[in-house]
Amino acid sequence: MVVLNARLSALCALLLAVCASSHAQSTVLSSVASSASASSSDVVSSVLSSASSVLSDVSSSAPASASSAASASSLSSFSSSASVSSALSGSSAASSAAASSANVSSSSIVGSASTNVTASVAVATSTGPPLESTQITLPISSYPFTPFPVPSDTPVPGVFPSTTPKSPPPPGSSLIPDFGPAWASAHARAKQLISSWSLDEKVSVATGVGWMGGRCVGNIAAVEDWPGLCLEDSPLGVRFTDFPFPRAGLAMGQEFKGKGVHVALGPMMNMGRIAQGGRNWEGFGADPFLSGEAAYETVLGLQQGGVQACAKHYINNEQEHFRTQESSNVDDRTEHEVYVHPFMRAVQAGVASVMCSYNLVNGTYACENDRTLNQILKDEIGFQGYVMSDWSAQHSTLSAVAGLDMSMPGDITFGSHTSYFGMNLTDFVENGTIAEARVDDMAERIIAAWYLLGQDKNYPAVSFNAFDTTDPATNAHVDVQDDHYQVVREIGAAGTVLLKNVGAALPLKKPRSIAVIGNDSGPSLRGPNGYSDRGGDDGTLAMGWGSGTAQFPYLITPLEAIQERARQDSPGSQVSWFLGNWDLAGAEATALDQDVALVFVNADSGEDYITVDGNEGDRKNLTLWGNADNLINAIAGVNPNTIVVVHSVGPAILEPWIENPNVTAVLWANLPGEESGNALVDVLWGDVNPSGRLAYTIAKSPSDYGAQLVTGGSGNEILSIDYTEGLNIDYRHFDANNIQPRFEFGFGLSYTTFSYSGLRVSVIPQWDPTSAALEAAWAAGKAAPAAAGGSTALWLHRPAFEVTFQVRNTGDVAGTEIAQLYVHFPASAGEPPSVLRGFEDVQNVRPGESRTVTITLSRYDLSVWDVVAQGWRKPQGAFTFSVGASSRDFRLKGVLPV
C-alpha cells in the first residue's frame, strides 16, 4: 500500500481530500426542448462586434497586480482551428484584462438561440446585488473542426522519463513524468476502435444514460464490445456504497477499481477564495501552489490504483449560492496564475478527465466556454483527456464546439429523458452544424482515457447500486478497505494543527480527571449516517455535507477514544462529560475542579442542495456553530486548564475567546473521518507530535478577507462576481494590505522547536541542450511562445535552481517540521509580497538532530503570465526568497541567481 506524500498531508490542514462532483439535485436554468434539431438554414451570423467595447466593464476594478500587464485581447491571439475564438476580434487596451478571459460559447439549443448575442455587462443596482445583464453566446453556424496539436517534448532520462500512470514517480520526486507516449498509444487504439462505429454509436459514448439510468451516479452505455463507463463520487470513499475509505491517492484508486468504478470524480481543486465557501472542505486550501501539488500527487496516486481521476470543478466555482446563476469575472493573468494552475498540475500528472463547473466565467457558462476549455485547457496546457459536465451543468448542444466532450448525467434535467447530446448531437452533425470529426474527437478522447488506465484488461464489474444500496441482486458488498483505517488515523493526526499551547498544556500527562464538553465530542443521536449526505450537524463533525460525502463504516468519537486512553493511563482516571452546548450551567458544573476540560466545537458547510440551520451550502457567517463561543468562555470561567478542539470545514473567527488566559491550548482538528477520536487522542497524549499547518488564513474579523460571499439574486437573474482582488487571494491579501491575521497561512505549532541555518542557493547544471534557445529567451525576459502545450513544456518546469538549508530540532522530543519557501518577485512583476513556491516535510527529527533540506525551483516558479504575449515571462529585477515555518515566520532569506 502506498500513501500520499506525507509532506502534503501535513501542510494541507484539510487532509488532502480526493474530491467529489457536485451532483446536487438542482435544475438547469434553461428550459429548452431538447428534441428540436437544426437545419443548415438555421445559421445565425455572429454579431459580437460590440463585445470588446463592453467587456471592459467586467474587470474595470481589477487590481494593479492583476491588470498592469494587460493591454491586448488574448482571445484573438489564440488561433487554433479547433477553437471558435475568431468570433471576437481584437479589443482595446482598456478592455483587454476582461477580454483575455472572455469566451465565445454556446447558449441554448437550436431554435432558441438568440440572433443578437452580446457580452456580459456588470449592472450595479442600489437595491440588490450586482447582476449580469446577459451572457456571451455562440450563434448557430457551421463549425469545422481540426484536432488540437499534441505537445511534443522529448523524454530526458533522469529528468523527464517516459512512463505510464501505473508507474508514476514516487511521492515527492523531482522527476517530471512524461505520459506523452502512453497517451499517444491510447489515442491510436481508441481511434482504431471507433473507426467502424456509426455516428450514433460515437455520440452515445459522449452521452450519459440519464440520472438513475444505471447503477452509478454517472453511466456511459456499452457500445458493441466496449463495456461503457461507471462514474462515481467521492473524496471520502465510493459514494453510496459500504466499506468507504477517505483520502489517500493510491489506496483510494484501488478501492474505486475494486468496486468496478472507471472514473473517480475527484480531486477537487477550487481555491477557497471565499472563506465561507460551502465546498472548500473538499479541496486543498487557499493557495494555488499548495492546491496544485496536492492535486498532482492525488491524481498520480488515484491513477496508479487503476481508476481514472477527474479534476474539478473547472473553473472559478468558488461559492455555492447561485452557483448555476453567477458569473465569475476574472482577468486573464489571475485566471492563469491562481485558478488554472492546480488544473495544469493535474494535467502534468496525466489526469484522464476534467469536470467543468456550474457557473459562468466572464459571462459564459463554464461547460460551453471556448476560452477556458479549448484555448487554455486543450491547447495551451495540452490536455489529452476528455471534459465532462458537472451534473446538469450543460446548456446547449453547441457546447461540443466549445470543448465539452461528455454530458453528465446525460439528461437536461434529472429524469427528463431529454438530452442536449444524444439525438440532438447526431442531428447537428447531419445538418452540418457540427463536424463529425469533432464527435470522433470526443469519442476518441473518452476511450483513450480508458485505454490509458489499462481498463480494457481484467477490470472488475460494477458491484454496487448507488440508487438502491440494499438490493441484494445488485450489491455484492465487496470489501475494499484492507488496512486503510490505519492510514485514515495517520492522516487525521498528521493534519491536526496546534494553534495555541500555553505552559505546555499539551501533550496531556495522565490527568487524573477529564471533563469532555460539547456536542461535537460525542455521537449523533441518529448515528454517523443518520442525515442524508451528512446534511446535519449533530455529534462530532468528521466530514461536511453534499455529494462529496460517503457512508461512515463506523465513527470513533473523541469521547469514546478519550475514555479508552484514560483507562490505559490509570484505572483511577475519571472522565465525565456534558454533551449539550446551550445549558451552560450544566456544562460548567461538569468542568468545575477537573484537571483538564476539553471543549469540542465545530463549523459545518456543504453543497447548496442541502440547507443546515439556515446555511444553504455556504456558511452564513464565520462564527463557530452551536453557541460555541459562549460555551468556551463559560468553561474557561470555571476551569483554568481549558483546551479547545475545533472540527471545522474552514476558517472561523476565534476572537471572543482565543486570548482568554484559561484557554491554554487549541487544536484545529479539521475533518478527520471515521478514525476521528483515535487520531485526536494520538495528538492530545503526544503519541504524535502535531505537524499540521493551516492551509488558509484565520482572520480576526470576517471583513479582513479580500473576497466576500455574494448573496441575493432571484428568478433567472445572474449574479456578477468580480474577482477584484486579482492575485491577492487569502494570505497574499493580508500581506499586501498589512492586515494582521489571528493565525497566518502555513502556521502550526509543535511540541518541540526548530532552528534554520546554512542557506545555500545554486543553479542546477543542465547537460542536455534540448531547449537552450527557449531558456536563453526566458532569461532575457522574453515570454514563452504561445504553442500547443506551451504552459506545460519541460523547459519551463524542470528544476533550474536549488535551495538547501539545515533544520535542527532544538527541543526535547522528536518532531516534524514543515519548511516553507516563499518567493518575493521584483517590484516590476506586480506580484503579491510573498508567494509560496515550495515546502518540505522534514519528518521525525530527533532532539539535537539536524537535517539537510532541498527545495528546487523551476523557471515557471519565477514567471508571470504575460497577457499580451500569451506566455510565461520572467520579470525584470532581483528575485529574493524566504524560508521559514509559515507565511509570516521567516527564518532565512536569500537572493536567487536569475
PDB file of N, CA, C and O in Angstrom, residues 542-600:
ATOM      1  N   ALA A 542     -17.052  15.027  11.254  1.00  0.00           N
ATOM      2  CA  ALA A 542     -15.913  14.353  10.629  1.00  0.00           C
ATOM      3  C   ALA A 542     -15.905  14.507   9.119  1.00  0.00           C
ATOM      4  O   ALA A 542     -14.941  14.109   8.474  1.00  0.00           O
ATOM      5  N   MET A 543     -16.959  15.066   8.537  1.00  0.00           N
ATOM      6  CA  MET A 543     -16.987  15.433   7.117  1.00  0.00           C
ATOM      7  C   MET A 543     -18.075  16.467   6.920  1.00  0.00           C
ATOM      8  O   MET A 543     -18.981  16.595   7.748  1.00  0.00           O
ATOM      9  N   GLY A 544     -17.970  17.257   5.836  1.00  0.00           N
ATOM     10  CA  GLY A 544     -19.021  18.205   5.513  1.00  0.00           C
ATOM     11  C   GLY A 544     -20.204  17.490   4.883  1.00  0.00           C
ATOM     12  O   GLY A 544     -20.353  16.279   5.002  1.00  0.00           O
ATOM     13  N   TRP A 545     -21.068  18.262   4.201  1.00  0.00           N
ATOM     14  CA  TRP A 545     -22.242  17.621   3.586  1.00  0.00           C
ATOM     15  C   TRP A 545     -22.260  17.823   2.078  1.00  0.00           C
ATOM     16  O   TRP A 545     -21.583  18.672   1.537  1.00  0.00           O
ATOM     17  N   GLY A 546     -23.053  16.979   1.424  1.00  0.00           N
ATOM     18  CA  GLY A 546     -23.223  17.094  -0.018  1.00  0.00           C
ATOM     19  C   GLY A 546     -22.789  15.856  -0.756  1.00  0.00           C
ATOM     20  O   GLY A 546     -22.599  14.774  -0.175  1.00  0.00           O
ATOM     21  N   SER A 547     -22.572  16.005  -2.063  1.00  0.00           N
ATOM     22  CA  SER A 547     -22.204  14.866  -2.898  1.00  0.00           C
ATOM     23  C   SER A 547     -20.768  14.432  -2.648  1.00  0.00           C
ATOM     24  O   SER A 547     -20.354  13.369  -3.115  1.00  0.00           O
ATOM     25  N   GLY A 548     -20.001  15.232  -1.934  1.00  0.00           N
ATOM     26  CA  GLY A 548     -18.629  14.867  -1.626  1.00  0.00           C
ATOM     27  C   GLY A 548     -18.481  14.011  -0.396  1.00  0.00           C
ATOM     28  O   GLY A 548     -17.397  13.946   0.187  1.00  0.00           O
ATOM     29  N   THR A 549     -19.531  13.350   0.019  1.00  0.00           N
ATOM     30  CA  THR A 549     -19.501  12.550   1.243  1.00  0.00           C
ATOM     31  C   THR A 549     -19.535  11.062   0.924  1.00  0.00           C
ATOM     32  O   THR A 549     -19.614  10.643  -0.226  1.00  0.00           O
ATOM     33  N   ALA A 550     -19.481  10.273   1.977  1.00  0.00           N
ATOM     34  CA  ALA A 550     -19.593   8.823   1.859  1.00  0.00           C
ATOM     35  C   ALA A 550     -20.231   8.294   3.133  1.00  0.00           C
ATOM     36  O   ALA A 550     -20.363   9.020   4.134  1.00  0.00           O
ATOM     37  N   GLN A 551     -20.633   7.039   3.105  1.00  0.00           N
ATOM     38  CA  GLN A 551     -21.159   6.402   4.306  1.00  0.00           C
ATOM     39  C   GLN A 551     -20.003   6.094   5.271  1.00  0.00           C
ATOM     40  O   GLN A 551     -18.982   5.536   4.868  1.00  0.00           O
ATOM     41  N   PHE A 552     -20.170   6.450   6.533  1.00  0.00           N
ATOM     42  CA  PHE A 552     -19.208   6.016   7.533  1.00  0.00           C
ATOM     43  C   PHE A 552     -19.368   4.509   7.773  1.00  0.00           C
ATOM     44  O   PHE A 552     -20.482   4.040   8.032  1.00  0.00           O
ATOM     45  N   PRO A 553     -18.291   3.729   7.735  1.00  0.00           N
ATOM     46  CA  PRO A 553     -18.407   2.337   8.152  1.00  0.00           C
ATOM     47  C   PRO A 553     -18.568   2.244   9.666  1.00  0.00           C
ATOM     48  O   PRO A 553     -19.170   1.312  10.192  1.00  0.00           O
ATOM     49  N   TYR A 554     -18.019   3.237  10.347  1.00  0.00           N
ATOM     50  CA  TYR A 554     -18.133   3.430  11.789  1.00  0.00           C
ATOM     51  C   TYR A 554     -17.594   4.821  12.041  1.00  0.00           C
ATOM     52  O   TYR A 554     -17.027   5.461  11.150  1.00  0.00           O
ATOM     53  N   LEU A 555     -17.726   5.322  13.259  1.00  0.00           N
ATOM     54  CA  LEU A 555     -17.167   6.630  13.588  1.00  0.00           C
ATOM     55  C   LEU A 555     -16.722   6.616  15.048  1.00  0.00           C
ATOM     56  O   LEU A 555     -17.549   6.539  15.959  1.00  0.00           O
ATOM     57  N   ILE A 556     -15.399   6.651  15.254  1.00  0.00           N
ATOM     58  CA  ILE A 556     -14.840   6.718  16.601  1.00  0.00           C
ATOM     59  C   ILE A 556     -14.922   8.165  17.066  1.00  0.00           C
ATOM     60  O   ILE A 556     -14.231   9.040  16.529  1.00  0.00           O
ATOM     61  N   THR A 557     -15.760   8.433  18.053  1.00  0.00           N
ATOM     62  CA  THR A 557     -15.911   9.799  18.544  1.00  0.00           C
ATOM     63  C   THR A 557     -14.772  10.150  19.502  1.00  0.00           C
ATOM     64  O   THR A 557     -14.150   9.263  20.105  1.00  0.00           O
ATOM     65  N   PRO A 558     -14.496  11.435  19.672  1.00  0.00           N
ATOM     66  CA  PRO A 558     -13.496  11.829  20.673  1.00  0.00           C
ATOM     67  C   PRO A 558     -13.820  11.308  22.060  1.00  0.00           C
ATOM     68  O   PRO A 558     -12.916  10.858  22.782  1.00  0.00           O
ATOM     69  N   LEU A 559     -15.075  11.356  22.457  1.00  0.00           N
ATOM     70  CA  LEU A 559     -15.446  10.885  23.788  1.00  0.00           C
ATOM     71  C   LEU A 559     -15.088   9.416  23.980  1.00  0.00           C
ATOM     72  O   LEU A 559     -14.527   9.008  25.003  1.00  0.00           O
ATOM     73  N   GLU A 560     -15.376   8.610  22.978  1.00  0.00           N
ATOM     74  CA  GLU A 560     -15.071   7.186  23.046  1.00  0.00           C
ATOM     75  C   GLU A 560     -13.570   6.949  23.161  1.00  0.00           C
ATOM     76  O   GLU A 560     -13.101   6.154  24.001  1.00  0.00           O
ATOM     77  N   ALA A 561     -12.787   7.623  22.332  1.00  0.00           N
ATOM     78  CA  ALA A 561     -11.342   7.421  22.329  1.00  0.00           C
ATOM     79  C   ALA A 561     -10.681   7.967  23.589  1.00  0.00           C
ATOM     80  O   ALA A 561      -9.722   7.376  24.101  1.00  0.00           O
ATOM     81  N   ILE A 562     -11.190   9.082  24.104  1.00  0.00           N
ATOM     82  CA  ILE A 562     -10.625   9.655  25.331  1.00  0.00           C
ATOM     83  C   ILE A 562     -10.847   8.720  26.515  1.00  0.00           C
ATOM     84  O   ILE A 562      -9.947   8.513  27.350  1.00  0.00           O
ATOM     85  N   GLN A 563     -12.025   8.148  26.587  1.00  0.00           N
ATOM     86  CA  GLN A 563     -12.280   7.208  27.682  1.00  0.00           C
ATOM     87  C   GLN A 563     -11.329   6.016  27.608  1.00  0.00           C
ATOM     88  O   GLN A 563     -10.780   5.577  28.634  1.00  0.00           O
ATOM     89  N   GLU A 564     -11.136   5.492  26.413  1.00  0.00           N
ATOM     90  CA  GLU A 564     -10.242   4.350  26.253  1.00  0.00           C
ATOM     91  C   GLU A 564      -8.821   4.711  26.659  1.00  0.00           C
ATOM     92  O   GLU A 564      -8.143   3.938  27.360  1.00  0.00           O
ATOM     93  N   ARG A 565      -8.345   5.886  26.243  1.00  0.00           N
ATOM     94  CA  ARG A 565      -6.978   6.277  26.589  1.00  0.00           C
ATOM     95  C   ARG A 565      -6.836   6.561  28.082  1.00  0.00           C
ATOM     96  O   ARG A 565      -5.808   6.232  28.692  1.00  0.00           O
ATOM     97  N   ALA A 566      -7.843   7.166  28.682  1.00  0.00           N
ATOM     98  CA  ALA A 566      -7.795   7.425  30.121  1.00  0.00           C
ATOM     99  C   ALA A 566      -7.708   6.126  30.909  1.00  0.00           C
ATOM    100  O   ALA A 566      -6.996   6.038  31.924  1.00  0.00           O
ATOM    101  N   ARG A 567      -8.407   5.092  30.460  1.00  0.00           N
ATOM    102  CA  ARG A 567      -8.325   3.789  31.138  1.00  0.00           C
ATOM    103  C   ARG A 567      -6.912   3.213  31.032  1.00  0.00           C
ATOM    104  O   ARG A 567      -6.431   2.545  31.949  1.00  0.00           O
ATOM    105  N   GLN A 568      -6.260   3.468  29.886  1.00  0.00           N
ATOM    106  CA  GLN A 568      -4.876   2.999  29.739  1.00  0.00           C
ATOM    107  C   GLN A 568      -3.936   3.751  30.668  1.00  0.00           C
ATOM    108  O   GLN A 568      -2.960   3.185  31.173  1.00  0.00           O
ATOM    109  N   ASP A 569      -4.201   5.036  30.901  1.00  0.00           N
ATOM    110  CA  ASP A 569      -3.357   5.830  31.797  1.00  0.00           C
ATOM    111  C   ASP A 569      -3.384   5.275  33.212  1.00  0.00           C
ATOM    112  O   ASP A 569      -2.349   5.059  33.832  1.00  0.00           O
ATOM    113  N   SER A 570      -4.588   5.061  33.712  1.00  0.00           N
ATOM    114  CA  SER A 570      -4.736   4.591  35.093  1.00  0.00           C
ATOM    115  C   SER A 570      -6.166   4.133  35.317  1.00  0.00           C
ATOM    116  O   SER A 570      -7.104   4.809  34.862  1.00  0.00           O
ATOM    117  N   PRO A 571      -6.348   3.030  36.005  1.00  0.00           N
ATOM    118  CA  PRO A 571      -7.713   2.597  36.312  1.00  0.00           C
ATOM    119  C   PRO A 571      -8.464   3.616  37.151  1.00  0.00           C
ATOM    120  O   PRO A 571      -9.704   3.623  37.171  1.00  0.00           O
ATOM    121  N   GLY A 572      -7.715   4.507  37.809  1.00  0.00           N
ATOM    122  CA  GLY A 572      -8.361   5.511  38.646  1.00  0.00           C
ATOM    123  C   GLY A 572      -8.705   6.798  37.933  1.00  0.00           C
ATOM    124  O   GLY A 572      -9.275   7.711  38.544  1.00  0.00           O
ATOM    125  N   SER A 573      -8.382   6.907  36.648  1.00  0.00           N
ATOM    126  CA  SER A 573      -8.709   8.127  35.906  1.00  0.00           C
ATOM    127  C   SER A 573     -10.220   8.295  35.791  1.00  0.00           C
ATOM    128  O   SER A 573     -10.956   7.311  35.625  1.00  0.00           O
ATOM    129  N   GLN A 574     -10.657   9.538  35.853  1.00  0.00           N
ATOM    130  CA  GLN A 574     -12.084   9.831  35.782  1.00  0.00           C
ATOM    131  C   GLN A 574     -12.373  10.675  34.543  1.00  0.00           C
ATOM    132  O   GLN A 574     -11.705  11.669  34.299  1.00  0.00           O
ATOM    133  N   VAL A 575     -13.374  10.249  33.794  1.00  0.00           N
ATOM    134  CA  VAL A 575     -13.821  11.007  32.629  1.00  0.00           C
ATOM    135  C   VAL A 575     -15.303  11.304  32.801  1.00  0.00           C
ATOM    136  O   VAL A 575     -16.112  10.390  32.952  1.00  0.00           O
ATOM    137  N   SER A 576     -15.629  12.580  32.812  1.00  0.00           N
ATOM    138  CA  SER A 576     -17.031  12.996  32.865  1.00  0.00           C
ATOM    139  C   SER A 576     -17.335  13.797  31.614  1.00  0.00           C
ATOM    140  O   SER A 576     -16.424  14.317  30.962  1.00  0.00           O
ATOM    141  N   TRP A 577     -18.589  13.890  31.271  1.00  0.00           N
ATOM    142  CA  TRP A 577     -18.919  14.609  30.052  1.00  0.00           C
ATOM    143  C   TRP A 577     -20.273  15.279  30.128  1.00  0.00           C
ATOM    144  O   TRP A 577     -21.146  14.893  30.920  1.00  0.00           O
ATOM    145  N   PHE A 578     -20.396  16.301  29.293  1.00  0.00           N
ATOM    146  CA  PHE A 578     -21.649  17.040  29.154  1.00  0.00           C
ATOM    147  C   PHE A 578     -21.752  17.415  27.680  1.00  0.00           C
ATOM    148  O   PHE A 578     -20.963  18.216  27.180  1.00  0.00           O
ATOM    149  N   LEU A 579     -22.710  16.821  26.987  1.00  0.00           N
ATOM    150  CA  LEU A 579     -22.756  16.934  25.530  1.00  0.00           C
ATOM    151  C   LEU A 579     -23.660  18.050  25.030  1.00  0.00           C
ATOM    152  O   LEU A 579     -23.789  18.221  23.813  1.00  0.00           O
ATOM    153  N   GLY A 580     -24.231  18.828  25.919  1.00  0.00           N
ATOM    154  CA  GLY A 580     -25.071  19.941  25.485  1.00  0.00           C
ATOM    155  C   GLY A 580     -24.268  21.219  25.343  1.00  0.00           C
ATOM    156  O   GLY A 580     -23.339  21.479  26.110  1.00  0.00           O
ATOM    157  N   ASN A 581     -24.620  22.042  24.364  1.00  0.00           N
ATOM    158  CA  ASN A 581     -23.930  23.313  24.137  1.00  0.00           C
ATOM    159  C   ASN A 581     -24.668  24.514  24.696  1.00  0.00           C
ATOM    160  O   ASN A 581     -24.085  25.601  24.802  1.00  0.00           O
ATOM    161  N   TRP A 582     -25.930  24.350  25.061  1.00  0.00           N
ATOM    162  CA  TRP A 582     -26.745  25.506  25.422  1.00  0.00           C
ATOM    163  C   TRP A 582     -26.999  25.600  26.928  1.00  0.00           C
ATOM    164  O   TRP A 582     -27.238  26.705  27.436  1.00  0.00           O
ATOM    165  N   ASP A 583     -26.962  24.521  27.626  1.00  0.00           N
ATOM    166  CA  ASP A 583     -27.117  24.530  29.085  1.00  0.00           C
ATOM    167  C   ASP A 583     -25.756  24.834  29.705  1.00  0.00           C
ATOM    168  O   ASP A 583     -25.004  23.931  30.090  1.00  0.00           O
ATOM    169  N   LEU A 584     -25.420  26.112  29.779  1.00  0.00           N
ATOM    170  CA  LEU A 584     -24.088  26.498  30.235  1.00  0.00           C
ATOM    171  C   LEU A 584     -23.866  26.149  31.704  1.00  0.00           C
ATOM    172  O   LEU A 584     -22.744  25.789  32.106  1.00  0.00           O
ATOM    173  N   ALA A 585     -24.898  26.231  32.507  1.00  0.00           N
ATOM    174  CA  ALA A 585     -24.746  25.898  33.921  1.00  0.00           C
ATOM    175  C   ALA A 585     -24.387  24.422  34.090  1.00  0.00           C
ATOM    176  O   ALA A 585     -23.523  24.066  34.903  1.00  0.00           O
ATOM    177  N   GLY A 586     -25.046  23.570  33.327  1.00  0.00           N
ATOM    178  CA  GLY A 586     -24.734  22.153  33.408  1.00  0.00           C
ATOM    179  C   GLY A 586     -23.326  21.844  32.937  1.00  0.00           C
ATOM    180  O   GLY A 586     -22.616  21.022  33.526  1.00  0.00           O
ATOM    181  N   ALA A 587     -22.908  22.517  31.868  1.00  0.00           N
ATOM    182  CA  ALA A 587     -21.553  22.317  31.354  1.00  0.00           C
ATOM    183  C   ALA A 587     -20.517  22.808  32.361  1.00  0.00           C
ATOM    184  O   ALA A 587     -19.486  22.159  32.588  1.00  0.00           O
ATOM    185  N   GLU A 588     -20.779  23.956  32.968  1.00  0.00           N
ATOM    186  CA  GLU A 588     -19.846  24.495  33.968  1.00  0.00           C
ATOM    187  C   GLU A 588     -19.700  23.552  35.155  1.00  0.00           C
ATOM    188  O   GLU A 588     -18.584  23.325  35.656  1.00  0.00           O
ATOM    189  N   ALA A 589     -20.804  23.007  35.600  1.00  0.00           N
ATOM    190  CA  ALA A 589     -20.754  22.100  36.749  1.00  0.00           C
ATOM    191  C   ALA A 589     -19.917  20.870  36.434  1.00  0.00           C
ATOM    192  O   ALA A 589     -19.204  20.352  37.311  1.00  0.00           O
ATOM    193  N   THR A 590     -19.973  20.400  35.202  1.00  0.00           N
ATOM    194  CA  THR A 590     -19.192  19.222  34.810  1.00  0.00           C
ATOM    195  C   THR A 590     -17.702  19.533  34.754  1.00  0.00           C
ATOM    196  O   THR A 590     -16.867  18.687  35.105  1.00  0.00           O
ATOM    197  N   ALA A 591     -17.358  20.731  34.317  1.00  0.00           N
ATOM    198  CA  ALA A 591     -15.947  21.103  34.144  1.00  0.00           C
ATOM    199  C   ALA A 591     -15.284  21.573  35.431  1.00  0.00           C
ATOM    200  O   ALA A 591     -14.046  21.593  35.518  1.00  0.00           O
ATOM    201  N   LEU A 592     -16.064  21.956  36.407  1.00  0.00           N
ATOM    202  CA  LEU A 592     -15.513  22.516  37.640  1.00  0.00           C
ATOM    203  C   LEU A 592     -14.614  21.510  38.361  1.00  0.00           C
ATOM    204  O   LEU A 592     -14.962  20.327  38.492  1.00  0.00           O
ATOM    205  N   ASP A 593     -13.437  21.982  38.771  1.00  0.00           N
ATOM    206  CA  ASP A 593     -12.485  21.195  39.577  1.00  0.00           C
ATOM    207  C   ASP A 593     -11.900  19.984  38.854  1.00  0.00           C
ATOM    208  O   ASP A 593     -11.325  19.097  39.493  1.00  0.00           O
ATOM    209  N   GLN A 594     -12.016  19.941  37.544  1.00  0.00           N
ATOM    210  CA  GLN A 594     -11.386  18.861  36.786  1.00  0.00           C
ATOM    211  C   GLN A 594      -9.964  19.282  36.395  1.00  0.00           C
ATOM    212  O   GLN A 594      -9.683  20.461  36.170  1.00  0.00           O
ATOM    213  N   ASP A 595      -9.046  18.322  36.278  1.00  0.00           N
ATOM    214  CA  ASP A 595      -7.672  18.644  35.910  1.00  0.00           C
ATOM    215  C   ASP A 595      -7.598  19.325  34.550  1.00  0.00           C
ATOM    216  O   ASP A 595      -6.765  20.208  34.328  1.00  0.00           O
ATOM    217  N   VAL A 596      -8.444  18.896  33.641  1.00  0.00           N
ATOM    218  CA  VAL A 596      -8.478  19.487  32.314  1.00  0.00           C
ATOM    219  C   VAL A 596      -9.902  19.415  31.782  1.00  0.00           C
ATOM    220  O   VAL A 596     -10.621  18.439  32.021  1.00  0.00           O
ATOM    221  N   ALA A 597     -10.320  20.472  31.110  1.00  0.00           N
ATOM    222  CA  ALA A 597     -11.623  20.494  30.441  1.00  0.00           C
ATOM    223  C   ALA A 597     -11.375  20.572  28.947  1.00  0.00           C
ATOM    224  O   ALA A 597     -10.745  21.525  28.458  1.00  0.00           O
ATOM    225  N   LEU A 598     -11.836  19.581  28.221  1.00  0.00           N
ATOM    226  CA  LEU A 598     -11.711  19.540  26.760  1.00  0.00           C
ATOM    227  C   LEU A 598     -13.045  19.963  26.157  1.00  0.00           C
ATOM    228  O   LEU A 598     -14.051  19.264  26.300  1.00  0.00           O
ATOM    229  N   VAL A 599     -13.046  21.116  25.478  1.00  0.00           N
ATOM    230  CA  VAL A 599     -14.274  21.648  24.895  1.00  0.00           C
ATOM    231  C   VAL A 599     -14.244  21.428  23.388  1.00  0.00           C
ATOM    232  O   VAL A 599     -13.304  21.863  22.707  1.00  0.00           O
ATOM    233  N   PHE A 600     -15.265  20.780  22.852  1.00  0.00           N
ATOM    234  CA  PHE A 600     -15.327  20.437  21.428  1.00  0.00           C
ATOM    235  C   PHE A 600     -16.391  21.293  20.738  1.00  0.00           C
ATOM    236  O   PHE A 600     -17.546  21.331  21.165  1.00  0.00           O
TER     237      PHE A 600
END
